[in-house]
């Protein structure tokens, strides 16, 4: 056997001898051999087998060797099979034609066995090589294709990468811009927060937080340098609420802004003013020589603030109360400095507003006492019964001061005056606790109790003295009470419950309260009047400016303030004032009551001036309900006259 692989050879020849001879010869050399007698059967066979070589005779019946070769080369299946023609030695024309038709070689007849074997082997080898080459070619082509593919891929990759780099750069640029924007926003927010944290939004002044910080620093400096002095001025607008309520919050805000500008204008550049909220301002004077310097600033501020403020078409007047504290007390904490400055300011207010007070440690004691009083008052008022309970267990009671007719000396009615029977401090007078009750709004509950108690007293006296004209009681009503929403309804309820004639109830409202009266209270006063309740202006003459507004209110009675009465006989001008008030009351058809009559001389003068009624120690101090009842009984029985004996003759003649 020649070769590991048995190669297949197709012999096409019409000569049986040729066939036989070639068949056995090639077989003997280890080839597989197939035979076909003519071209057509050869082509048929080639549908099923694929020989490695074809030996093709030229001269055959049917289609000759050339035609067969042509057909083989035309078919994709057979075109690559090498074809060797078999031809006669002399037939050179045919040899050339055969080669041109795609044959690889020719063998001359009669056959030379060596030549046949050599040519067959050569062409099989060539065919193998061709195949191998083709295979390699294919691989190469594939490789080339793969490489080209890879290259295209690389190119695409590079392009993609480039594009991605572009996109990414754009994205990053965007992100960066966003980041920068966010950063700017953050910075703005931070700044805004800083502003909110340390600046008052209305006035743009530093706020409490800022001030406390600065004060802490200044306290530190003062501790390090014993000669270093600073002062704090605690400032509160007087009657700001009235402006706010009457002119509205917008103008209230404008006033605060104007005040803040004025305050700034009063300071050196090293001093600072902060707004603490509401109508409170605080000033820090750094590195000053002495207290006089702080007082000078306070004076300047008060002078400036007293000048009218122009807000829209309004001229608004205001004043400030100032508490001053000097650093000599050696403070450690800003809170303590402010507490004491606030206490001093509170004192300034209590002393009559529109003024300053320098802190003194005694003030703190007073402030503590006030706090204690406030707590006690809260407790006492909270334990008041909602309806009339056992009187003796209550800490509050009403005293009654007779109001006397100055023409007859007869009892005309009473003024109810509240007293506080404090469990440890004894009897406390209203001057001490009513202002506290007003400030803390505790007056609301206390006021209702007082009104109810007075009405019960009227109904009680009516039952006890049925034949006497019903006794009237004047009840003091504070400005705070006038602001209550349910006022009219609750008064109606009390009147219904106690079933007293409405004309027996008179409400006393201070002149200063009337001064601060706004639309709402004016309406309330008119409603009260419509109910049939009489209205009386208390302490008349002390709030002189309300004279002009007097006609706006439905007033029945004016009460001349005690300060005028007490100076009758001392100061000629005061008689003049009383005379004016009497004339005013007459012209408006109002009654007149003079309070605080202590001497027969005052009584005589008031009678001469034509004053209708009077009240005062000369007739009687305020007395408890038991004594007041006795006074009524005496009156009923004896027709008691309150005038001192010197006047009896007078009134009889
Ligand atoms: P007011 O309404 O002017 O009351 C008159 C005050 O003068 C009373 O003082 C009375 O005791 C006192 N007084 C009467 N006659 C004389 C006198 O001849 N000489 C002197 N020196 N004083 C005389 P009181 O009772 O201490 O009341 C003080 C103030 O407290 C009252 O002044 C009033 O504003 C307020 N007040 C009293 N009771 C009540 C109340 O029930 N409700 C309210 N809201 N305030 C009240
Ligand atoms: Ca009164
Ligand atoms: Ca009075």
Short mmCIF file of C-alpha atoms in Angstrom, two decimals, residues 314-647:
data_model
loop_
_atom_site.label_atom_id
_atom_site.label_comp_id
_atom_site.label_asym_id
_atom_site.label_seq_id
_atom_site.Cartn_x
_atom_site.Cartn_y
_atom_site.Cartn_z
CA UNK A 314 -50.32 109.61 60.42
CA UNK A 315 -48.20 111.33 62.99
CA UNK A 316 -47.45 108.77 65.64
CA UNK A 317 -46.12 109.63 69.06
CA UNK A 318 -44.35 107.13 71.21
CA UNK A 319 -41.94 106.91 74.08
CA UNK A 320 -39.50 104.35 75.33
CA UNK A 321 -38.70 102.98 78.76
CA UNK A 322 -35.04 102.17 79.22
CA UNK A 323 -33.27 99.96 81.75
CA UNK A 324 -29.53 100.59 82.04
CA UNK A 325 -26.94 98.26 83.44
CA UNK A 326 -23.23 99.03 83.90
CA UNK A 327 -20.65 96.25 83.82
CA UNK A 328 -19.19 97.09 87.25
CA UNK A 329 -21.27 94.33 88.85
CA UNK A 330 -18.86 91.82 87.29
CA UNK A 331 -21.17 89.65 85.25
CA UNK A 332 -20.18 86.26 83.90
CA UNK A 333 -23.17 85.40 81.80
CA UNK A 334 -24.97 87.50 79.16
CA UNK A 335 -28.31 86.20 80.49
CA UNK A 336 -27.65 87.80 83.87
CA UNK A 337 -26.77 91.13 82.29
CA UNK A 338 -30.00 91.10 80.32
CA UNK A 339 -32.09 89.96 83.25
CA UNK A 340 -30.92 92.95 85.29
CA UNK A 341 -31.25 95.39 82.39
CA UNK A 342 -34.79 94.07 81.91
CA UNK A 343 -35.54 94.51 85.60
CA UNK A 344 -34.33 98.12 85.40
CA UNK A 345 -36.49 98.67 82.31
CA UNK A 346 -39.45 97.22 84.11
CA UNK A 347 -38.84 99.70 86.89
CA UNK A 348 -38.73 102.56 84.46
CA UNK A 349 -42.12 101.45 83.16
CA UNK A 350 -43.52 101.10 86.65
CA UNK A 351 -42.28 104.60 87.48
CA UNK A 352 -44.46 106.03 84.74
CA UNK A 353 -42.91 105.06 81.41
CA UNK A 354 -40.98 107.31 79.01
CA UNK A 355 -37.98 107.27 81.34
CA UNK A 356 -34.82 105.37 82.17
CA UNK A 357 -33.66 103.61 85.32
CA UNK A 358 -30.15 102.44 86.17
CA UNK A 359 -30.15 98.98 87.67
CA UNK A 360 -29.65 98.71 91.39
CA UNK A 361 -29.59 95.35 93.21
CA UNK A 362 -32.62 96.35 95.32
CA UNK A 363 -34.61 96.21 92.10
CA UNK A 364 -33.90 92.55 91.85
CA UNK A 365 -35.35 91.96 95.27
CA UNK A 366 -38.44 93.83 94.15
CA UNK A 367 -38.57 91.81 90.95
CA UNK A 368 -38.39 88.59 92.96
CA UNK A 369 -41.16 89.85 95.22
CA UNK A 370 -43.24 90.67 92.19
CA UNK A 371 -42.72 87.22 90.78
CA UNK A 372 -43.78 85.73 94.08
CA UNK A 373 -46.83 87.97 94.08
CA UNK A 374 -47.69 86.89 90.57
CA UNK A 375 -47.48 83.22 91.52
CA UNK A 376 -49.62 83.73 94.62
CA UNK A 377 -52.11 85.73 92.60
CA UNK A 378 -52.36 83.04 89.96
CA UNK A 379 -53.00 80.42 92.61
CA UNK A 380 -55.59 82.53 94.40
CA UNK A 381 -57.45 83.46 91.22
CA UNK A 382 -57.41 79.92 89.90
CA UNK A 383 -59.09 78.72 93.06
CA UNK A 384 -61.96 81.21 92.73
CA UNK A 385 -65.30 79.40 92.33
CA UNK A 386 -67.05 79.88 89.00
CA UNK A 387 -70.31 80.66 90.77
CA UNK A 388 -70.87 82.22 94.15
CA UNK A 389 -69.39 79.98 96.85
CA UNK A 390 -68.56 80.22 100.51
CA UNK A 391 -67.18 83.72 100.82
CA UNK A 392 -65.00 83.12 103.83
CA UNK A 393 -62.74 80.57 102.16
CA UNK A 394 -61.94 82.88 99.28
CA UNK A 395 -58.88 85.05 99.31
CA UNK A 396 -60.63 87.93 97.57
CA UNK A 397 -63.45 90.05 98.91
CA UNK A 398 -65.13 93.30 98.00
CA UNK A 399 -65.07 96.42 100.12
CA UNK A 400 -67.63 99.11 99.54
CA UNK A 401 -67.04 102.82 99.73
CA UNK A 402 -70.14 105.02 100.00
CA UNK A 403 -70.82 107.54 97.27
CA UNK A 404 -72.62 110.48 98.83
CA UNK A 405 -74.86 113.16 97.36
CA UNK A 406 -73.08 116.47 97.91
CA UNK A 407 -76.35 118.34 97.97
CA UNK A 408 -78.11 116.20 100.62
CA UNK A 409 -75.38 114.19 102.34
CA UNK A 410 -77.39 111.05 101.65
CA UNK A 411 -75.93 107.75 100.53
CA UNK A 412 -76.23 107.41 96.78
CA UNK A 413 -74.46 104.12 96.19
CA UNK A 414 -71.17 102.34 96.63
CA UNK A 415 -67.98 101.78 94.76
CA UNK A 416 -66.87 98.16 94.98
CA UNK A 417 -63.15 97.88 95.70
CA UNK A 418 -61.44 94.54 95.70
CA UNK A 419 -59.21 93.32 98.54
CA UNK A 420 -56.94 90.32 98.71
CA UNK A 421 -56.75 88.46 101.98
CA UNK A 422 -53.37 86.89 101.44
CA UNK A 423 -52.89 83.79 103.65
CA UNK A 424 -49.53 85.00 105.01
CA UNK A 425 -49.28 88.68 104.10
CA UNK A 426 -52.71 89.74 105.29
CA UNK A 427 -54.88 92.27 103.49
CA UNK A 428 -53.34 93.42 100.19
CA UNK A 429 -54.65 96.55 98.46
CA UNK A 430 -55.52 96.51 94.77
CA UNK A 431 -52.89 99.07 93.76
CA UNK A 432 -50.39 96.31 94.44
CA UNK A 433 -51.97 93.41 92.62
CA UNK A 434 -54.39 94.79 90.00
CA UNK A 435 -51.57 96.00 87.70
CA UNK A 436 -49.99 92.54 87.96
CA UNK A 437 -53.32 90.90 87.27
CA UNK A 438 -53.79 93.13 84.24
CA UNK A 439 -50.37 92.44 82.87
CA UNK A 440 -50.78 88.69 83.24
CA UNK A 441 -54.39 88.74 81.99
CA UNK A 442 -55.40 87.15 85.29
CA UNK A 443 -57.73 90.13 85.60
CA UNK A 444 -60.14 88.37 83.24
CA UNK A 445 -61.09 85.70 85.77
CA UNK A 446 -60.80 88.01 88.75
CA UNK A 447 -62.87 90.70 87.00
CA UNK A 448 -65.74 88.27 86.36
CA UNK A 449 -65.73 87.20 89.95
CA UNK A 450 -65.81 90.85 91.12
CA UNK A 451 -68.67 91.73 88.81
CA UNK A 452 -70.64 88.70 89.87
CA UNK A 453 -69.97 89.37 93.53
CA UNK A 454 -71.08 93.01 93.23
CA UNK A 455 -74.29 92.01 91.46
CA UNK A 456 -75.06 89.43 94.13
CA UNK A 457 -74.52 92.10 96.75
CA UNK A 458 -77.01 94.38 94.98
CA UNK A 459 -79.63 91.62 94.83
CA UNK A 460 -78.98 90.74 98.47
CA UNK A 461 -79.49 94.36 99.57
CA UNK A 462 -82.62 94.56 97.50
CA UNK A 463 -84.06 91.64 99.41
CA UNK A 464 -82.90 93.07 102.75
CA UNK A 465 -84.13 96.61 102.10
CA UNK A 466 -87.11 96.24 99.82
CA UNK A 467 -88.59 99.64 100.66
CA UNK A 468 -85.44 101.52 99.83
CA UNK A 469 -84.58 102.62 96.29
CA UNK A 470 -82.28 99.96 94.82
CA UNK A 471 -78.66 100.62 95.77
CA UNK A 472 -76.26 101.21 92.87
CA UNK A 473 -72.78 99.80 92.85
CA UNK A 474 -69.88 101.10 90.79
CA UNK A 475 -67.60 98.32 89.61
CA UNK A 476 -64.13 99.07 88.35
CA UNK A 477 -63.51 97.63 84.93
CA UNK A 478 -60.02 97.41 83.53
CA UNK A 479 -58.97 98.08 79.96
CA UNK A 480 -57.97 94.44 79.56
CA UNK A 481 -61.48 93.30 80.41
CA UNK A 482 -62.98 95.46 77.68
CA UNK A 483 -61.11 93.39 75.12
CA UNK A 484 -62.84 90.13 76.03
CA UNK A 485 -64.86 88.62 73.21
CA UNK A 486 -67.67 87.23 75.32
CA UNK A 487 -68.02 90.38 77.41
CA UNK A 488 -71.57 91.43 76.55
CA UNK A 489 -73.02 87.92 76.75
CA UNK A 490 -71.42 87.18 80.07
CA UNK A 491 -72.62 90.44 81.57
CA UNK A 492 -76.11 89.59 80.35
CA UNK A 493 -75.87 86.18 82.00
CA UNK A 494 -74.80 87.68 85.32
CA UNK A 495 -77.61 90.21 85.19
CA UNK A 496 -80.14 87.47 84.47
CA UNK A 497 -78.79 85.21 87.18
CA UNK A 498 -78.85 87.88 89.87
CA UNK A 499 -82.00 89.51 88.57
CA UNK A 500 -81.01 93.07 89.54
CA UNK A 501 -82.31 96.25 87.93
CA UNK A 502 -79.76 97.11 85.28
CA UNK A 503 -79.64 100.74 86.31
CA UNK A 504 -77.98 99.65 89.60
CA UNK A 505 -74.80 98.65 87.81
CA UNK A 506 -72.22 101.26 86.87
CA UNK A 507 -68.92 100.40 85.28
CA UNK A 508 -65.92 102.59 86.01
CA UNK A 509 -63.36 102.83 83.25
CA UNK A 510 -60.21 104.84 83.76
CA UNK A 511 -59.58 107.82 81.59
CA UNK A 512 -56.26 106.36 80.44
CA UNK A 513 -58.14 103.26 79.34
CA UNK A 514 -60.49 105.41 77.32
CA UNK A 515 -57.47 107.11 75.78
CA UNK A 516 -56.30 103.81 74.42
CA UNK A 517 -59.75 102.87 73.26
CA UNK A 518 -60.04 101.75 69.70
CA UNK A 519 -62.91 100.87 67.42
CA UNK A 520 -63.59 97.57 69.10
CA UNK A 521 -63.83 98.91 72.63
CA UNK A 522 -65.86 101.87 71.46
CA UNK A 523 -68.39 99.43 70.03
CA UNK A 524 -68.42 97.48 73.29
CA UNK A 525 -69.02 100.64 75.30
CA UNK A 526 -71.97 101.44 73.08
CA UNK A 527 -73.37 97.93 73.49
CA UNK A 528 -73.01 98.19 77.26
CA UNK A 529 -74.80 101.47 77.16
CA UNK A 530 -77.54 99.94 75.02
CA UNK A 531 -78.00 97.26 77.68
CA UNK A 532 -78.80 100.05 80.14
CA UNK A 533 -75.54 99.85 82.06
CA UNK A 534 -74.19 103.21 83.21
CA UNK A 535 -70.64 104.17 82.33
CA UNK A 536 -68.35 106.27 84.43
CA UNK A 537 -64.92 107.69 83.64
CA UNK A 538 -62.58 107.12 86.54
CA UNK A 539 -59.58 109.26 87.48
CA UNK A 540 -60.82 111.99 85.17
CA UNK A 541 -58.38 114.82 84.51
CA UNK A 542 -55.24 112.72 84.61
CA UNK A 543 -55.35 111.81 80.94
CA UNK A 544 -56.10 115.35 79.77
CA UNK A 545 -55.97 114.56 76.04
CA UNK A 546 -59.17 112.54 76.09
CA UNK A 547 -61.23 115.68 76.63
CA UNK A 548 -61.44 116.10 72.90
CA UNK A 549 -62.69 112.55 72.40
CA UNK A 550 -65.17 112.62 75.26
CA UNK A 551 -68.19 113.17 73.06
CA UNK A 552 -67.40 109.94 71.17
CA UNK A 553 -68.31 107.83 74.16
CA UNK A 554 -71.67 107.24 75.83
CA UNK A 555 -70.60 108.41 79.29
CA UNK A 556 -72.96 109.09 82.23
CA UNK A 557 -70.55 110.14 84.92
CA UNK A 558 -67.15 111.75 85.32
CA UNK A 559 -65.10 111.05 88.41
CA UNK A 560 -62.73 113.88 89.26
CA UNK A 561 -59.40 112.37 90.17
CA UNK A 562 -58.30 112.44 93.79
CA UNK A 563 -55.14 114.36 92.91
CA UNK A 564 -57.20 117.48 92.07
CA UNK A 565 -59.42 117.17 95.09
CA UNK A 566 -56.49 116.71 97.47
CA UNK A 567 -54.91 119.96 96.27
CA UNK A 568 -58.03 122.02 96.74
CA UNK A 569 -57.00 124.77 99.09
CA UNK A 570 -53.32 124.22 98.30
CA UNK A 571 -53.14 125.23 94.68
CA UNK A 572 -55.45 127.81 93.09
CA UNK A 573 -54.97 126.29 89.62
CA UNK A 574 -56.50 123.04 90.74
CA UNK A 575 -59.76 124.74 91.62
CA UNK A 576 -59.64 126.08 88.10
CA UNK A 577 -59.26 122.58 86.68
CA UNK A 578 -62.13 121.24 88.79
CA UNK A 579 -64.23 124.19 87.64
CA UNK A 580 -63.46 123.31 84.02
CA UNK A 581 -64.41 119.68 84.56
CA UNK A 582 -67.68 120.72 86.22
CA UNK A 583 -68.51 122.98 83.29
CA UNK A 584 -67.64 120.22 80.85
CA UNK A 585 -69.83 117.67 82.63
CA UNK A 586 -72.72 120.11 82.77
CA UNK A 587 -72.44 120.88 79.07
CA UNK A 588 -72.58 117.20 78.24
CA UNK A 589 -75.30 116.35 80.75
CA UNK A 590 -73.05 114.10 82.79
CA UNK A 591 -73.00 113.54 86.55
CA UNK A 592 -69.91 114.44 88.54
CA UNK A 593 -68.34 112.53 91.39
CA UNK A 594 -65.33 113.88 93.27
CA UNK A 595 -63.13 111.22 94.79
CA UNK A 596 -60.78 111.41 97.75
CA UNK A 597 -62.64 114.05 99.74
CA UNK A 598 -60.82 114.15 103.07
CA UNK A 599 -61.51 117.58 104.51
CA UNK A 600 -64.61 119.69 105.15
CA UNK A 601 -62.90 122.44 103.16
CA UNK A 602 -62.66 120.25 100.09
CA UNK A 603 -66.30 119.27 100.57
CA UNK A 604 -67.37 122.87 100.85
CA UNK A 605 -65.44 123.96 97.75
CA UNK A 606 -66.83 121.05 95.71
CA UNK A 607 -70.37 121.88 96.77
CA UNK A 608 -69.78 125.47 95.82
CA UNK A 609 -68.54 124.40 92.41
CA UNK A 610 -71.73 122.39 91.96
CA UNK A 611 -70.27 118.89 92.06
CA UNK A 612 -73.09 116.31 92.41
CA UNK A 613 -71.52 113.48 94.35
CA UNK A 614 -68.50 112.74 96.47
CA UNK A 615 -66.51 109.90 97.87
CA UNK A 616 -63.76 109.98 100.45
CA UNK A 617 -62.45 109.26 103.90
CA UNK A 618 -64.34 112.31 105.12
CA UNK A 619 -67.53 110.26 104.69
CA UNK A 620 -66.25 106.73 104.98
CA UNK A 621 -63.34 104.53 104.13
CA UNK A 622 -64.15 101.48 102.03
CA UNK A 623 -65.81 98.96 104.38
CA UNK A 624 -66.57 95.28 104.15
CA UNK A 625 -70.01 94.07 103.10
CA UNK A 626 -71.16 93.60 106.67
CA UNK A 627 -70.46 97.20 107.64
CA UNK A 628 -71.82 98.44 104.34
CA UNK A 629 -75.05 96.59 105.15
CA UNK A 630 -75.15 98.30 108.56
CA UNK A 631 -74.68 101.68 106.86
CA UNK A 632 -77.66 100.94 104.64
CA UNK A 633 -79.73 99.89 107.64
CA UNK A 634 -78.84 103.10 109.49
CA UNK A 635 -79.78 105.12 106.47
CA UNK A 636 -83.09 103.40 106.19
CA UNK A 637 -83.87 103.84 109.85
CA UNK A 638 -82.27 107.19 110.66
CA UNK A 639 -81.92 108.83 107.26
CA UNK A 640 -78.21 109.04 108.07
CA UNK A 641 -76.38 112.06 106.69
CA UNK A 642 -72.71 111.67 105.78
CA UNK A 643 -71.76 115.30 106.19
CA UNK A 644 -69.71 116.28 109.22
CA UNK A 645 -71.78 118.08 111.84
CA UNK A 646 -70.66 121.50 110.63
CA UNK A 647 -72.52 120.85 107.42
#
